Amino acid sequence: MNAGSASTPDAVEPSPVPAAKLGIWWFLASEVMVFGGALVSFILLRLVGPGWSEDLAHNSVALGSINTLILITSSFTIVEVLSAQKRGDEKKFRSFMGITIVLGLLFLVIKGVEYSAHFSEGLFPDKGLFWAFYFGLTGLHALHVLAGIVANASLLVVVSRPGGFARYSHRAEMNGLYWHFVDVVWIFLFPLLYLG
Amino acid sequence: MFAWLPENVSTYGGDIDAIFKLIYYVVGVWFVATQVFLVYCLIRFRRRSGNQRSKYLPGNTASQAAWVLIPCALVLVLDLWIDFRGADVWAKVKLSRPTPNLIVRVTGKQFNWIVTYPGPDGKFGTADDKKIDNDLHVPVNQVVRVLLTGEDVIHSFYLPHLRLKQDVVPGREIPAWFEATKTGKYEIPCAELCGFGHSGMKGFLYVHSEADFKAWVRTQWPSAG
Amino acid sequence: MAAGEAHGPSNVIIWVYLVVLAILSVFVSSVFPAPADTIAVFALAIAKAVLVLLYFMHLRVEKIFIHSLFFIPLLLVVVLYVGLMPDIMRSMY
Amino acid sequence: MIRWQLAYPETEIPLFGRPIGPDEYNAFVTMHGTIMVFFVAMPLLVAAMGNFLIPLMIGARDMAFPRLNMMSVWVLAVASLVLLASFFVEAGPAAAGWTGYPPLSARIEYTGVEYGLDLWILALALEFASFLMGGINFLVTPINLRTRGMSLFRLPLIVWMIMGASILFLLSVGPLIAGAVFLLLDRNLGTSFFLAEGGGDPLLWQHLFWFFGHPEVYVILLPAAGAMMEIISTFSRKTIFGYKSIIYAVMIAGVLSFLVWAHHQFISGLDPRLAMPFSITTILISVPFAFIIFSMLATMWGGSIWLTTPMWFAVGGLSVFIFGGVTGIFNGSAPVDIYIHDTYFVVAHFHSTLFSTVFLGGFAALYYWYPKMFGRMMNEFWGKVHFWGTYIFFLLVFVPMHLLGVGGMMRRIADPSKYEFVKELLPMNEFITVAAIGLLLIQAPFVFNFLGSMFVGKKASENPWDATTLEWTTPSPPPHGNWPGAIPAVHRPPYEYAVPGVSEEWLPQSRPEGAAS
């Protein structure tokens, strides 16, 4: 911000919210609309459609529940990352971030196991509207998880550099907000695609 | 302006044209008024000398704001008037389902209108059904219900002379109706982009007098007499 | 957040709540009869989402401006749902 | 080329060497719509103006997230390349209309277009990503980086308009992104989200598309309208009439714009009971816009109007926008829409609204801020030639086009001579085509003026127009970091012209209270 030749920082009107946080919340607002639009489509077509309870039975509630617990736990660990950042605890910050990344990867692995089980049963996206939505919604969500893992991993890398903690660790809050949002999406996908 | 409208030959076409004219006159007055005002401002308040000072009108007192708010209120009232007049016509054309004297099914398919007549028994799916490509024969002064279905993509069933347009959507059967008031041969273009053959896709609507229509039915279903 | 942390329940407690609710929803869906289970499961899902939003995403201590950034889109989703409903449900055609 | 085909069907087009076929015609229509809306209007008006003006006008060194900004520019560049590439792949570019309605767009066999349409969707998706990043920047920057004294209600209106446009974009694009993902799956994985035979619903896409599509119109329109407001106030030498009320009016219009989307679908198989509610909200949206137009007229009333080229363009844009606005009432009225939907009336209407804002408003902005961007003035004489040519040829093109629509001519038909009732309109089509060629040619003085003035234009001072907003307090062109010294603090509202009791005719925002008189 202080790019000009002015030697003192420019005087700025006080702002209610820090820029990065405001930015991530605007981003989440548009993400709500992305998943909102997709879920609205799914719910309406489901209500009018044949019910799909047979298709639903192919999904393993056990694996879905495990994934739910994984994401919930990772939400908890990333909140601990933020607490560690507030306390200035560099070691805890790194270890909790590491756990979060591992949990995210574990989620994707289990998702992959489920996908391959479906493929081996011959269930592809073109096998009916339920599977189209199933793969569309979980695929979109998995991409978000992947993006979150990449963001978390790159934060972990820059924070581990010398002096990185002081400069970059405040970004943990943004990563956390995004990660929680992805968790919230899954909280709704799970009953819709596994239980409902 | 209205000379450009194709001749109206349906019972509700006049109502639609009436709304059209209503809006035309309402917005026409607004349009002329604002443009005249704009030109007047440009001429009257043009800067003639370097030291000409303008008025200071921030528009935050009630008397100043009234200059803008009163016309806005007027716009609001006229809007609602247009809407309520329009609602009746919309209900008549699209919501009401008058008892038909003839039911036909029209299927949109790249790039034809397939017209299915139920035949003398009045039922679809029986042996005397008849399919004719692109030709829709109807009697004059009779309510005709058209069941619109689509086979591939979205088409739009458009009868410019009857002021009727309805999209044809695959997966649903949409009823539309009309009552033609004049015999003749009219075109049925497709009004929704439906592929490379879109611009050639058209059928014909033949509105027959009662006697002619009976004669046409006899040529199509000779056995039914 | 530091202030919120000091007063509110700790993150571990929220995590325990979430886990309990998740297990409960699986249990409910397999035990309850047809319409009741869907309602119960979605009530539980909303409860979970609210917990995450309030405590993990700190909405509890955020300003009204941030709240609006989350709830206005939600409202729009509802608008979208209501607008689409008559069409997709084919109540007319 | 589109116009040529409509006037002289199936004849050879000059400079193109052969007549275009109907499938190519569809592709041209599609690409014209897509390129104009997404790759001309949005980058030019929202992105370029936003990036250049927001920091200058609020007194900031740069945008809030400069790296995000660069990324957005690069993603946009990639999106443009992807779209261009689609012209060269086998079976040509997308040909399903810029709205891309399925099932036409959802299966290859319906259009014969192969990867062109996939590339089209991909280009749109990338462009949306780019504007998501840009939009976040345009919102956070004015909220967080305003210089001292620049309270929210001292922001120039154009900054408000760009913020409004960004909010509308961020909140409306989501469902379409979801829809685009579904459409890609439909095309490539054989799913059937939008295909009735698989249990999907073609109307779903239309809802998702227009839920975005209508706010999108305002995304394009608002920044240009904001530029027109700046210019009209500056050259009327008069403070804007009802500054706060205009902001509120835009907010109302923004909220309403989320409740009108189905007016594009009155006859699309929509539940007919939905039509009247949507028709009412649509027509009601004319009230806030009428308010804005009346406020502009009131701003000019009693002014001391200085008729420079940017002022001519702004006033011309306002004039045409009124025209486009009133024709919107016809479309908004559900029963009239039964007849004029998908005719040239609609085409003429949205060209009137969008041309007036995107081109006339955009040109006004270019002529106005050109000195700030390049440090030199544009030639006034050629600017005025350009304005009058553009204005008159525009009217000659689009006023008769309404009559075509009244005559019932459908849009997106490659060959009007195939229909009896449209054939009668052929002379009118020829006339419009000639006028459209004139409209194109009259842009030549602009191109020469724009490029030439960079080298031979009169050197511009800091503030050639005696304007009050912050961007005119720094040298033209602005140095890196926007101000060579400290950023000026702001002491007053943005449009202080001819304030009573003050001897100066205009007071820049940075003038402290004490020094005023």
XYZ file of C-alpha atoms in Angstrom, chain A residues 16-17 21-22 25-26 28-30 32-33 36-37 40-41 43-45 47-48 61 65 68-69 72-76 79-80 82-83 86-87 173 176-178 180-181 183-184 187-188 190-192 195-196, chain C residues 1-2 5 11-15 18-19 22-23 25-26 29 37-38 41-42 44-46 48-49 52-53 55-59 62-63 65-66 69-70 72-74 76-78 80-81 84-85 88-90:
100
model
C -14.911 -1.977 9.871
C -13.311 -5.181 8.598
C -11.417 -11.016 5.629
C -13.848 -8.858 3.701
C -16.456 -13.285 2.832
C -17.464 -11.778 -0.500
C -17.942 -17.112 0.197
C -21.112 -15.132 -0.587
C -20.746 -15.995 -4.260
C -23.104 -19.823 -1.382
C -24.852 -18.950 -4.628
C -27.226 -22.859 -3.547
C -28.122 -22.966 -7.224
C -31.941 -25.995 -5.385
C -31.833 -27.776 -8.746
C -33.900 -30.741 -4.408
C -36.555 -29.663 -6.888
C -35.791 -32.361 -9.424
C -39.092 -33.824 -5.322
C -40.617 -34.137 -8.765
C -23.665 -44.657 4.748
C -20.397 -40.908 7.906
C -18.452 -36.419 7.665
C -16.544 -37.031 10.877
C -15.857 -32.025 11.130
C -12.614 -32.942 12.824
C -10.563 -31.062 10.252
C -12.754 -28.042 10.880
C -11.832 -28.366 14.531
C -9.736 -23.616 14.245
C -6.962 -24.759 16.565
C -6.047 -20.082 14.336
C -5.866 -20.263 18.149
C -3.299 -15.937 18.111
C -1.064 -17.290 20.887
C -8.094 -17.116 9.374
C -10.067 -21.440 8.017
C -13.150 -19.567 6.821
C -12.923 -21.220 3.434
C -15.315 -24.296 7.273
C -17.489 -23.284 4.357
C -17.371 -28.368 5.648
C -20.791 -26.718 5.829
C -22.905 -31.122 6.101
C -25.785 -30.622 3.665
C -24.249 -35.832 3.307
C -27.937 -36.108 4.256
C -29.024 -35.210 0.716
C -29.406 -40.428 4.087
C -32.425 -38.623 2.587
C -11.849 -13.939 18.158
C -9.624 -13.804 21.184
C -12.607 -17.655 22.790
C -13.415 -25.542 20.314
C -13.225 -29.083 21.693
C -16.718 -28.840 23.135
C -18.109 -27.642 19.778
C -16.312 -30.487 18.068
C -20.760 -31.793 16.044
C -19.672 -35.417 16.281
C -23.490 -36.354 13.056
C -23.848 -39.762 14.675
C -28.376 -37.989 12.250
C -27.190 -41.348 10.906
C -32.297 -41.740 9.477
C -36.526 -38.908 9.381
C -35.975 -36.436 6.550
C -31.959 -35.217 9.550
C -32.214 -31.787 7.993
C -29.714 -31.790 12.610
C -27.791 -30.680 9.514
C -28.931 -27.104 10.031
C -24.472 -28.509 12.681
C -24.107 -25.772 10.088
C -19.824 -24.253 12.542
C -20.900 -20.824 11.377
C -18.264 -20.759 16.563
C -15.729 -21.900 13.973
C -16.418 -19.111 11.498
C -16.884 -16.640 14.373
C -20.155 -15.217 13.135
C -18.731 -10.687 13.799
C -20.373 -7.472 12.741
C -22.053 -6.477 7.794
C -20.392 -9.893 7.649
C -22.705 -11.212 3.411
C -23.769 -14.687 4.388
C -28.347 -12.226 1.768
C -27.097 -14.955 -0.588
C -29.037 -17.506 1.449
C -31.487 -15.260 -2.735
C -31.205 -19.031 -2.813
C -34.641 -19.184 -1.235
C -34.481 -18.914 -6.559
C -36.122 -21.968 -5.026
C -38.298 -22.340 -9.789
C -40.712 -24.429 -7.796
C -39.874 -27.698 -12.114
C -42.703 -29.241 -10.101
C -44.872 -28.918 -13.230
